[in-house]
Amino acid sequence: MSRLLREPGGPADLSEVELGRRAYRRGRQQRSVLVAALSTVAFAVVMWITLANTPGWPRVQETFFSWEHAVRAFPAVAEGFLLNLRVLAIASVLVLIVGLAIALLRTLRGPVFFPIRFLAAAYTDVFRGVPLILVLYLVGFGIPGLRITDDFIPGEVLGTAALVLTYSAYVSEVFRAGIEAVHPSQRLAARAMGLSHAKTLRLVVIPQAVRKVTPALMNDFVALQKDVGLISVLGAVDAVRSAQIATAASFNFTPYVVAGVLFVLLAIPTVRLTDWYTARVRRREQMGAVV
Amino acid sequence: MSAPLLRLTGLRKSFGEHEVLRGIDLELHAHEVVALIGASGSGKSTLLRTVNLLETIDDGVIELRGDDIADPRTDADRIRSRIGTVFQQFNLFPHLSVIDNVTLAARHVHRVPRARAKSRGLELLDRVGLAHKADDFPDRLSGGQQQRVAIARALATEPELLLLDEITSALDPELVGEVLDLVRTLAEGGTTILMATHEMAFARDVAHRVVFLDGGVIVEQGPPAEVFAAPREERTCAFLARFLG
């Protein structure tokens, strides 16, 4: 019997050529894992030695990385962080709704809708252009100045509004790109069977657009996760503000690091999820390709 | 003969400077199968698209059962829901399963309850030989299977008229047969069909009437036996000679 034509079945039936190839690949893979591990360790050691040998290191270590101050500040910072999470939850839902609405307004056709299209376009231009910190100040101090209500409006509410204004502008552009990326023939097929413009959008265009832009949306979500820390400038007692209060009391900056670590821990799962999803989409689109 | 299902009178359509349809007169009766033949760019596809109002016309009248549907006051969605269309590139919805593709119009245009739409959809899929693929997504199907699903989708709303726009042109040669066999069955079952095609042998077999378009006008029409065997016009001769070799 030929070396290549054996009975099909388990891996034992593979040809010698293939077994050789697999052994070679396994060897290469073990080697690259080893190289990666060694180079990571070497890099960490070099970084550590370099940092630890700077003249100011003991002082910096005490001011920024004091375990004692970290433990003391943690409860207040963590409580503030819960406010950040609440703002994040509410803002992200609102951003999706407003962003999609703006995107849909910009896709309206016909001269009747020109003012709406124009306003939607102007909105995205303005709020993508103005720095978030300015929007926070303008909303945070401008809205109360209108004296719509005599009640005090909490900083976190105004902060959420400012975040929604800015992020909706970005997200609407993401949605619009997704809507425009759905091939016109899809619209044609939907309209040909008698679906109205609105139903075509809802049942055919938007579901496909959302799938196309999910990685980009998740990326914006990661950005929003850290920008919720900026509501502290309006006096909301969130993680950043709590850290600031603790720092002012102790003249030690460790609480900021504690807050930073909490934000990073929040970001890691989303970032991983985004990477995984993007990779999955890429795999599906290049089925069978090696590169 | 009874009043025609579809009547086109003096139909004109330009894209910019280019006049694609230059005065088309055509009648189509219920249960009739009419094949539009002609070179690429002769206006076949544009003609089909004007009939289900995917293109506005520049002049002329389109009557469906006696109603002028080109009138801007008609509800175009309503008219389109009475006409089934199958495209060259299938245009299935990739985010919906096969059965959801087939039942979409029934459920959302004709408001058929979900369960009834589904059982009717499965019946249709069975008719095109794809009931076992009902829950698959279109990207798992071959081109021929996708086109058969697209035909089932077009039939799901029991249209009065079926428009087929070169439905085998995007298929590999070995997949053309399964789609044409299906269309033949539909034609024999009495479905009214207006199709643009490059499949001359198929047009000769299945169509009751062949319409030869050239330069945006109907040059010649008649029973396939006459048009193919003894074309009266010189342009028809030239076209058929090129096509049939």
Coordinates of C-alpha atoms in Angstrom, one line a residue:
Chain A
M1 CA 0.0 0.0 0.0
S2 CA 1.2 3.5 -0.8
R3 CA 2.5 5.7 1.9
L4 CA -0.2 8.3 1.1
L5 CA -3.2 6.1 0.6
R6 CA -4.0 4.5 3.9
E7 CA -7.3 3.5 5.5
P8 CA -9.0 6.6 6.8
G9 CA -9.6 6.8 10.5
G10 CA -7.7 8.2 13.5
P11 CA -4.5 10.3 13.4
A12 CA -2.5 7.0 13.4
D13 CA -3.6 6.6 9.8
L14 CA -2.0 9.9 8.6
S15 CA 0.7 9.6 6.0
E16 CA 4.3 10.0 7.2
V17 CA 4.6 13.2 5.2
E18 CA 1.8 14.7 7.3
L19 CA 3.1 13.4 10.5
G20 CA 6.5 15.0 9.7
R21 CA 4.8 18.3 9.0
R22 CA 2.9 18.1 12.3
A23 CA 6.0 17.4 14.3
Y24 CA 7.7 20.3 12.7
R25 CA 4.8 22.7 13.4
R26 CA 4.6 21.5 17.0
G27 CA 8.4 22.1 17.4
R28 CA 8.1 25.6 16.0
Q29 CA 5.2 26.4 18.2
Q30 CA 6.9 25.2 21.4
R31 CA 9.9 27.3 20.4
S32 CA 7.9 30.5 19.9
V33 CA 6.1 30.1 23.2
L34 CA 9.4 29.7 25.0
V35 CA 10.9 32.7 23.2
A36 CA 7.8 34.8 24.1
A37 CA 7.9 33.9 27.7
L38 CA 11.7 34.6 28.0
S39 CA 11.5 37.9 26.3
T40 CA 8.6 39.0 28.4
V41 CA 10.4 38.2 31.6
A42 CA 13.6 39.9 30.3
F43 CA 11.7 43.0 29.4
A44 CA 10.0 43.2 32.8
V45 CA 13.3 42.7 34.7
V46 CA 15.0 45.5 32.6
M47 CA 12.0 47.8 33.2
W48 CA 12.0 47.1 36.9
I49 CA 15.8 47.6 37.4
T50 CA 15.7 50.8 35.3
L51 CA 12.8 52.2 37.3
A52 CA 14.1 51.1 40.7
N53 CA 17.5 52.7 40.1
T54 CA 16.2 56.2 39.3
P55 CA 17.1 58.6 42.1
G56 CA 13.5 59.6 42.9
W57 CA 12.1 56.0 42.9
P58 CA 11.8 55.5 46.7
R59 CA 9.9 58.8 47.0
V60 CA 7.6 58.0 44.0
Q61 CA 7.0 54.6 45.3
E62 CA 5.9 56.0 48.7
T63 CA 3.7 58.7 47.1
F64 CA 2.0 56.7 44.3
F65 CA 2.2 53.1 45.4
S66 CA 1.7 53.0 49.1
W67 CA -0.2 49.9 50.2
E68 CA -1.2 51.5 53.4
H69 CA -2.8 54.5 51.6
A70 CA -4.4 52.3 49.0
V71 CA -6.2 50.2 51.7
R72 CA -7.3 53.4 53.5
A73 CA -8.7 55.1 50.3
F74 CA -10.2 52.0 48.7
P75 CA -13.7 52.0 50.3
A76 CA -14.4 55.6 49.3
V77 CA -13.0 55.2 45.8
A78 CA -14.8 52.0 45.3
E79 CA -18.1 53.6 46.3
G80 CA -17.4 56.5 43.9
F81 CA -16.7 53.9 41.2
L82 CA -20.2 52.5 41.6
L83 CA -21.5 55.9 40.6
N84 CA -19.3 55.7 37.5
L85 CA -20.8 52.3 36.7
R86 CA -24.3 53.6 37.0
V87 CA -23.5 56.6 34.8
L88 CA -21.9 54.2 32.3
A89 CA -24.9 51.9 32.2
I90 CA -27.4 54.7 31.6
A91 CA -25.2 56.7 29.2
S92 CA -24.4 53.7 27.0
V93 CA -28.0 52.8 26.5
L94 CA -28.9 56.5 25.8
V95 CA -26.0 56.8 23.4
L96 CA -27.1 53.8 21.4
I97 CA -30.7 55.1 21.1
V98 CA -29.7 58.8 20.3
G99 CA -26.8 57.7 18.0
L100 CA -29.0 55.4 15.9
A101 CA -31.8 58.0 15.7
I102 CA -29.4 60.7 14.5
A103 CA -27.9 58.2 11.9
L104 CA -31.4 57.4 10.6
L105 CA -32.3 61.1 10.4
R106 CA -29.3 61.6 8.2
T107 CA -30.4 58.8 5.8
L108 CA -33.7 60.5 5.1
R109 CA -34.1 61.4 1.4
G110 CA -36.1 64.1 -0.3
P111 CA -36.1 67.9 0.0
V112 CA -38.8 67.9 2.7
F113 CA -36.3 66.5 5.2
F114 CA -33.5 68.9 4.3
P115 CA -33.7 70.8 7.6
I116 CA -33.7 67.6 9.7
R117 CA -30.7 66.2 7.7
F118 CA -28.9 69.5 8.0
L119 CA -29.5 69.7 11.8
A120 CA -28.4 66.1 12.3
A121 CA -25.2 66.8 10.3
A122 CA -24.5 70.0 12.1
Y123 CA -25.0 68.2 15.4
T124 CA -22.4 65.5 14.6
D125 CA -20.0 68.0 13.3
V126 CA -20.2 70.2 16.4
F127 CA -20.1 67.5 19.0
R128 CA -17.3 65.6 17.4
G129 CA -15.3 68.8 17.2
V130 CA -15.8 70.2 20.7
P131 CA -13.5 68.7 23.4
L132 CA -15.5 66.6 25.8
I133 CA -14.3 68.7 28.8
L134 CA -15.8 71.8 27.2
V135 CA -19.1 70.1 26.6
L136 CA -19.0 69.1 30.3
Y137 CA -18.5 72.7 31.4
L138 CA -21.1 74.1 29.0
V139 CA -23.7 71.6 30.0
G140 CA -22.7 71.5 33.7
F141 CA -22.8 75.2 34.2
G142 CA -25.0 76.3 31.4
I143 CA -28.1 74.2 31.9
P144 CA -28.5 75.1 35.6
G145 CA -28.0 78.7 34.5
L146 CA -31.2 78.5 32.5
R147 CA -33.1 78.0 35.8
I148 CA -35.5 75.6 34.2
T149 CA -36.1 74.2 37.7
D150 CA -35.4 75.5 41.2
D151 CA -34.2 72.1 42.3
F152 CA -30.5 71.3 42.4
I153 CA -29.4 69.2 39.4
P154 CA -26.8 66.7 40.5
G155 CA -23.4 66.8 38.7
E156 CA -23.8 63.1 37.7
V157 CA -27.0 63.9 35.8
L158 CA -25.5 66.9 33.9
G159 CA -22.3 64.8 33.4
T160 CA -24.3 62.0 31.9
A161 CA -26.1 64.4 29.6
A162 CA -22.8 65.8 28.4
L163 CA -21.4 62.3 27.7
V164 CA -24.5 61.3 25.8
L165 CA -24.3 64.5 23.7
T166 CA -20.7 63.9 22.7
Y167 CA -20.7 60.1 22.3
S168 CA -24.0 60.1 20.4
A169 CA -22.3 62.2 17.7
Y170 CA -19.5 59.6 17.3
V171 CA -21.8 56.6 17.5
S172 CA -24.2 58.1 15.0
E173 CA -21.4 58.2 12.5
V174 CA -20.5 54.6 13.2
F175 CA -24.1 53.6 12.6
R176 CA -24.3 55.7 9.5
A177 CA -21.2 54.0 8.1
G178 CA -22.8 50.6 8.8
I179 CA -26.1 51.6 7.2
E180 CA -24.3 52.8 4.1
A181 CA -22.2 49.6 4.0
V182 CA -25.3 47.4 3.5
H183 CA -25.4 46.7 -0.3
P184 CA -28.1 48.7 -2.2
S185 CA -29.4 45.4 -3.7
Q186 CA -30.6 44.4 -0.2
R187 CA -32.8 47.5 -0.1
L188 CA -33.9 46.8 -3.6
A189 CA -35.0 43.2 -2.8
A190 CA -36.8 44.4 0.3
R191 CA -38.7 47.2 -1.5
A192 CA -39.5 44.9 -4.4
M193 CA -41.5 42.6 -2.1
G194 CA -43.5 45.6 -1.0
L195 CA -41.8 46.5 2.3
S196 CA -42.1 50.2 3.1
H197 CA -39.0 52.4 3.5
A198 CA -39.3 52.2 7.3
K199 CA -39.8 48.4 7.4
T200 CA -36.9 47.9 5.0
L201 CA -34.7 49.9 7.5
R202 CA -36.0 48.1 10.5
L203 CA -36.0 44.5 9.2
V204 CA -33.3 44.4 6.6
V205 CA -30.8 47.3 6.8
I206 CA -30.4 48.0 10.5
P207 CA -29.9 44.4 11.6
Q208 CA -27.1 44.0 9.0
A209 CA -25.6 47.4 9.7
V210 CA -25.4 46.7 13.5
R211 CA -23.6 43.4 12.8
K212 CA -21.1 45.2 10.6
V213 CA -20.3 47.9 13.2
T214 CA -20.4 46.0 16.4
P215 CA -16.5 46.0 16.8
A216 CA -16.5 49.8 16.3
L217 CA -19.3 50.3 18.8
M218 CA -17.5 48.2 21.4
N219 CA -14.4 50.3 20.9
D220 CA -16.4 53.5 21.6
F221 CA -17.8 51.7 24.6
V222 CA -14.3 51.2 26.0
A223 CA -13.6 54.9 25.4
L224 CA -16.8 55.8 27.3
Q225 CA -15.8 53.5 30.2
K226 CA -12.9 55.8 31.0
D227 CA -14.5 59.1 30.1
V228 CA -17.2 58.6 32.7
G229 CA -14.4 59.6 35.1
L230 CA -14.6 63.1 33.7
I231 CA -18.0 63.8 35.4
S232 CA -15.9 64.5 38.5
V233 CA -15.2 68.0 37.1
L234 CA -18.9 68.8 37.7
G235 CA -18.6 67.9 41.4
A236 CA -20.1 64.4 41.1
V237 CA -18.4 62.3 43.8
D238 CA -17.3 59.4 41.6
A239 CA -14.1 57.4 41.8
V240 CA -11.9 60.2 40.5
R241 CA -13.4 62.8 42.8
S242 CA -13.2 60.4 45.8
A243 CA -9.6 59.8 45.1
Q244 CA -9.0 63.6 44.8
I245 CA -10.6 64.1 48.2
A246 CA -8.5 61.3 49.8
T247 CA -5.4 62.7 48.2
A248 CA -6.1 66.2 49.5
A249 CA -6.4 64.8 53.0
S250 CA -3.2 62.7 53.0
F251 CA -0.9 64.4 50.5
N252 CA -0.4 61.0 49.0
F253 CA -1.4 60.2 45.3
T254 CA -2.0 56.5 45.8
P255 CA -5.8 56.9 45.7
Y256 CA -5.5 58.1 42.1
V257 CA -3.7 54.9 41.2
V258 CA -6.4 52.9 43.0
A259 CA -9.1 54.6 40.9
G260 CA -7.0 54.0 37.8
V261 CA -6.7 50.3 38.6
L262 CA -10.5 50.0 39.0
F263 CA -11.0 51.6 35.5
V264 CA -8.4 49.3 33.9
L265 CA -10.1 46.2 35.5
L266 CA -13.4 47.4 34.1
A267 CA -11.9 47.9 30.6
I268 CA -10.1 44.5 30.3
P269 CA -13.1 42.3 29.8
T270 CA -14.6 44.6 27.2
V271 CA -11.3 45.0 25.3
R272 CA -10.9 41.2 25.3
L273 CA -14.4 40.7 24.1
T274 CA -13.9 43.2 21.3
D275 CA -10.7 41.5 20.2
W276 CA -12.4 38.1 20.3
Y277 CA -15.4 39.3 18.3
T278 CA -13.3 41.1 15.7
A279 CA -11.1 38.0 15.3
R280 CA -14.3 35.9 14.9
V281 CA -15.7 38.2 12.2
R282 CA -12.3 38.2 10.4
R283 CA -12.2 34.4 10.5
R284 CA -15.6 34.1 9.1
E285 CA -14.8 36.5 6.3
Q286 CA -11.6 34.9 5.2
M287 CA -12.5 31.3 5.6
G288 CA -9.7 29.0 4.5
A289 CA -7.1 31.7 4.2
V290 CA -3.7 31.3 6.0
V291 CA -2.8 35.0 6.2
Chain B
M1 CA -59.2 37.2 -25.2
S2 CA -59.8 38.8 -21.8
A3 CA -58.2 42.1 -20.7
P4 CA -54.5 41.8 -20.2
L5 CA -52.9 41.5 -16.7
L6 CA -50.2 43.9 -17.7
R7 CA -50.2 46.5 -20.4
L8 CA -47.3 48.8 -21.3
T9 CA -48.0 51.6 -23.7
G10 CA -45.4 54.0 -25.0
L11 CA -43.0 53.3 -22.2
R12 CA -39.9 55.6 -22.1
K13 CA -37.0 55.7 -19.7
S14 CA -33.6 57.5 -19.9
F15 CA -30.6 57.5 -17.6
G16 CA -29.1 60.9 -18.2
E17 CA -28.5 61.3 -21.9
H18 CA -28.9 57.6 -22.6
E19 CA -32.4 56.6 -23.6
V20 CA -32.8 52.9 -22.5
L21 CA -36.5 52.4 -23.3
R22 CA -37.7 54.2 -26.4
G23 CA -41.4 53.6 -26.6
I24 CA -42.3 50.0 -25.5
D25 CA -45.8 48.6 -26.1
L26 CA -46.4 45.2 -24.6
E27 CA -49.3 43.1 -23.3
L28 CA -49.2 40.2 -20.9
H29 CA -52.2 38.0 -20.1
A30 CA -52.8 35.9 -17.0
H31 CA -51.0 32.5 -17.1
E32 CA -48.8 33.7 -20.0
V33 CA -45.0 33.2 -20.0
V34 CA -43.2 35.9 -21.9
A35 CA -39.4 35.9 -22.4
L36 CA -37.5 39.1 -23.1
I37 CA -34.4 38.4 -25.2
G38 CA -31.8 40.8 -26.5
A39 CA -28.2 41.8 -26.1
S40 CA -26.9 43.2 -22.8
G41 CA -28.0 46.9 -22.6
S42 CA -31.0 46.3 -24.8
G43 CA -33.3 47.4 -21.9
K44 CA -34.6 44.1 -20.6
S45 CA -33.7 44.6 -17.0
T46 CA -34.8 48.2 -17.0
L47 CA -38.1 47.2 -18.4
L48 CA -38.7 44.7 -15.6
R49 CA -37.7 47.3 -13.0
T50 CA -40.1 49.8 -14.3
V51 CA -42.9 47.3 -14.1
N52 CA -42.5 46.8 -10.3
L53 CA -41.9 50.6 -9.9
L54 CA -38.2 50.3 -8.9
E55 CA -37.6 52.9 -11.6
T56 CA -39.8 55.9 -12.4
I57 CA -40.6 56.2 -16.1
D58 CA -40.2 59.3 -18.2
D59 CA -43.4 58.7 -20.3
G60 CA -46.0 56.1 -21.1
V61 CA -48.5 54.1 -19.1
I62 CA -48.2 50.9 -17.1
E63 CA -51.5 49.2 -16.4
L64 CA -51.8 46.3 -14.0
R65 CA -55.3 44.8 -14.3
G66 CA -56.4 48.1 -15.9
D67 CA -55.1 50.4 -13.2
D68 CA -52.4 52.9 -14.2
I69 CA -49.7 52.0 -11.6
A70 CA -47.2 54.6 -12.9
D71 CA -49.4 57.3 -11.6
P72 CA -47.4 59.0 -8.7
R73 CA -50.5 58.8 -6.5
T74 CA -50.6 55.0 -6.5
D75 CA -49.2 53.3 -3.4
A76 CA -46.1 51.8 -4.9
D77 CA -45.5 49.4 -1.9
R78 CA -49.0 48.0 -2.4
I79 CA -48.4 47.4 -6.1
R80 CA -45.0 45.8 -5.5
S81 CA -46.5 43.5 -2.9
R82 CA -48.7 42.1 -5.8
I83 CA -45.6 41.3 -8.0
G84 CA -42.9 38.8 -7.2
T85 CA -39.3 39.6 -8.3
V86 CA -36.3 37.4 -8.6
F87 CA -32.9 39.0 -9.2
Q88 CA -29.8 37.9 -11.0
Q89 CA -27.7 38.0 -7.8
F90 CA -30.4 36.3 -5.6
N91 CA -30.3 39.2 -3.0
L92 CA -31.3 36.9 -0.1
F93 CA -31.1 38.6 3.3
P94 CA -27.9 37.2 4.9
H95 CA -29.0 37.9 8.4
L96 CA -32.2 35.8 8.1
S97 CA -32.5 32.0 7.9
V98 CA -33.9 30.5 4.7
I99 CA -37.5 30.2 6.2
D100 CA -37.4 33.8 7.5
N101 CA -36.3 35.0 4.1
V102 CA -39.3 33.3 2.6
T103 CA -41.8 34.5 5.1
L104 CA -40.6 38.1 5.6
A105 CA -43.0 39.7 3.1
A106 CA -46.0 37.5 4.1
R107 CA -45.5 38.4 7.8
H108 CA -44.7 42.1 7.5
V109 CA -46.4 43.2 4.3
H110 CA -49.5 40.9 4.2
R111 CA -49.7 40.5 8.0
V112 CA -50.1 36.7 7.8
P113 CA -49.8 35.2 11.4
R114 CA -46.3 33.7 12.1
A115 CA -47.5 30.1 12.2
R116 CA -49.5 30.3 9.0
A117 CA -46.7 32.1 7.2
K118 CA -44.2 29.4 8.4
S119 CA -46.3 26.5 7.3
R120 CA -46.9 28.1 3.9
G121 CA -43.2 28.9 3.7
L122 CA -42.2 25.3 4.4
E123 CA -44.6 24.1 1.7
L124 CA -43.0 26.4 -0.8
L125 CA -39.5 25.3 0.3
D126 CA -40.6 21.8 -0.2
R127 CA -41.8 22.6 -3.7
V128 CA -38.4 24.0 -4.6
G129 CA -36.8 21.0 -2.9
L130 CA -35.2 22.8 0.0
A131 CA -37.4 22.1 3.0
H132 CA -34.4 20.5 4.8
K133 CA -32.5 23.8 4.5
A134 CA -35.3 25.9 6.2
D135 CA -33.2 26.8 9.3
D136 CA -29.9 27.3 7.5
F137 CA -28.5 30.7 6.6
P138 CA -28.1 31.7 2.9
D139 CA -24.3 31.6 3.0
R140 CA -24.4 27.8 3.6
L141 CA -26.2 27.3 0.3
S142 CA -24.9 26.8 -3.2
G143 CA -25.8 29.5 -5.8
G144 CA -28.5 27.3 -7.3
Q145 CA -30.1 26.6 -3.9
Q146 CA -30.0 30.3 -3.1
Q147 CA -31.8 31.2 -6.3
R148 CA -34.4 28.5 -5.6
V149 CA -34.9 30.1 -2.2
A150 CA -35.2 33.5 -3.8
I151 CA -37.9 32.0 -6.1
A152 CA -39.8 30.6 -3.1
R153 CA -39.5 34.0 -1.4
A154 CA -41.0 35.7 -4.5
L155 CA -43.9 33.2 -4.5
A156 CA -44.6 33.4 -0.8
T157 CA -47.1 36.2 -1.2
E158 CA -48.9 34.5 -4.1
P159 CA -48.1 37.3 -6.6
E160 CA -50.2 38.0 -9.7
L161 CA -47.1 38.3 -11.7
L162 CA -43.6 37.0 -11.4
L163 CA -40.6 39.0 -12.8
L164 CA -37.4 37.0 -13.4
D165 CA -34.4 39.1 -14.1
E166 CA -31.7 36.9 -15.8
I167 CA -31.9 34.6 -12.8
T168 CA -29.4 32.1 -14.1
S169 CA -26.7 34.5 -15.3
A170 CA -24.8 34.5 -12.0
L171 CA -24.9 30.7 -11.6
D172 CA -22.2 28.1 -12.4
P173 CA -23.2 26.2 -15.6
E174 CA -23.9 23.0 -13.7
L175 CA -26.4 24.8 -11.4
V176 CA -28.5 26.4 -14.1
G177 CA -30.5 23.3 -14.7
E178 CA -32.1 23.0 -11.3
V179 CA -33.3 26.6 -11.4
L180 CA -34.7 26.4 -14.9
D181 CA -36.5 23.1 -14.1
L182 CA -38.2 25.0 -11.2
V183 CA -39.3 27.8 -13.5
R184 CA -40.6 25.3 -16.0
T185 CA -42.7 23.7 -13.3
L186 CA -44.1 27.1 -12.4
A187 CA -44.9 28.0 -16.0
E188 CA -46.7 24.7 -16.5
G189 CA -48.6 25.4 -13.2
G190 CA -50.0 28.6 -14.7
T191 CA -47.9 31.2 -13.0
T192 CA -47.8 34.5 -15.1
I193 CA -44.1 35.1 -15.8
L194 CA -42.2 38.0 -17.5
M195 CA -38.6 37.1 -17.7
A196 CA -35.4 38.5 -19.1
T197 CA -33.1 35.7 -20.1
H198 CA -30.0 34.7 -22.1
E199 CA -31.1 31.0 -22.1
M200 CA -32.4 30.8 -25.6
A201 CA -33.1 27.0 -25.5
F202 CA -35.1 27.6 -22.3
A203 CA -37.0 30.5 -23.7
R204 CA -37.9 28.4 -26.8
D205 CA -39.1 25.5 -24.6
V206 CA -41.0 27.3 -21.9
A207 CA -42.2 30.8 -23.1
H208 CA -45.5 31.2 -24.9
R209 CA -44.1 34.3 -26.5
V210 CA -40.6 35.7 -27.1
V211 CA -40.0 39.4 -27.3
F212 CA -36.8 40.6 -28.9
L213 CA -35.6 44.0 -27.7
D214 CA -32.9 46.0 -29.4
G215 CA -31.8 49.6 -28.7
G216 CA -34.8 50.2 -26.4
V217 CA -37.5 49.1 -28.8
I218 CA -39.3 45.8 -29.4
V219 CA -38.1 44.7 -32.8
E220 CA -40.0 41.5 -33.1
Q221 CA -42.3 39.3 -31.0
G222 CA -44.2 36.1 -31.4
P223 CA -44.4 32.4 -30.5
P224 CA -40.9 31.0 -30.0
A225 CA -41.2 28.5 -32.8
E226 CA -41.7 31.4 -35.3
V227 CA -39.2 33.9 -33.8
F228 CA -36.4 31.3 -33.5
A229 CA -37.0 29.3 -36.6
A230 CA -38.0 32.1 -39.0
P231 CA -37.2 35.6 -37.7
R232 CA -38.7 38.3 -39.8
E233 CA -36.4 41.1 -38.9
E234 CA -32.8 41.4 -39.9
R235 CA -31.7 42.5 -36.4
T236 CA -33.3 39.4 -34.8
C237 CA -31.5 37.2 -37.3
A238 CA -28.2 38.8 -36.5
F239 CA -28.8 38.5 -32.7
L240 CA -29.9 34.9 -32.9
A241 CA -27.0 34.0 -35.2
R242 CA -24.6 35.4 -32.7
F243 CA -26.3 33.6 -29.8
L244 CA -27.1 30.2 -31.3
G245 CA -23.9 30.0 -33.3

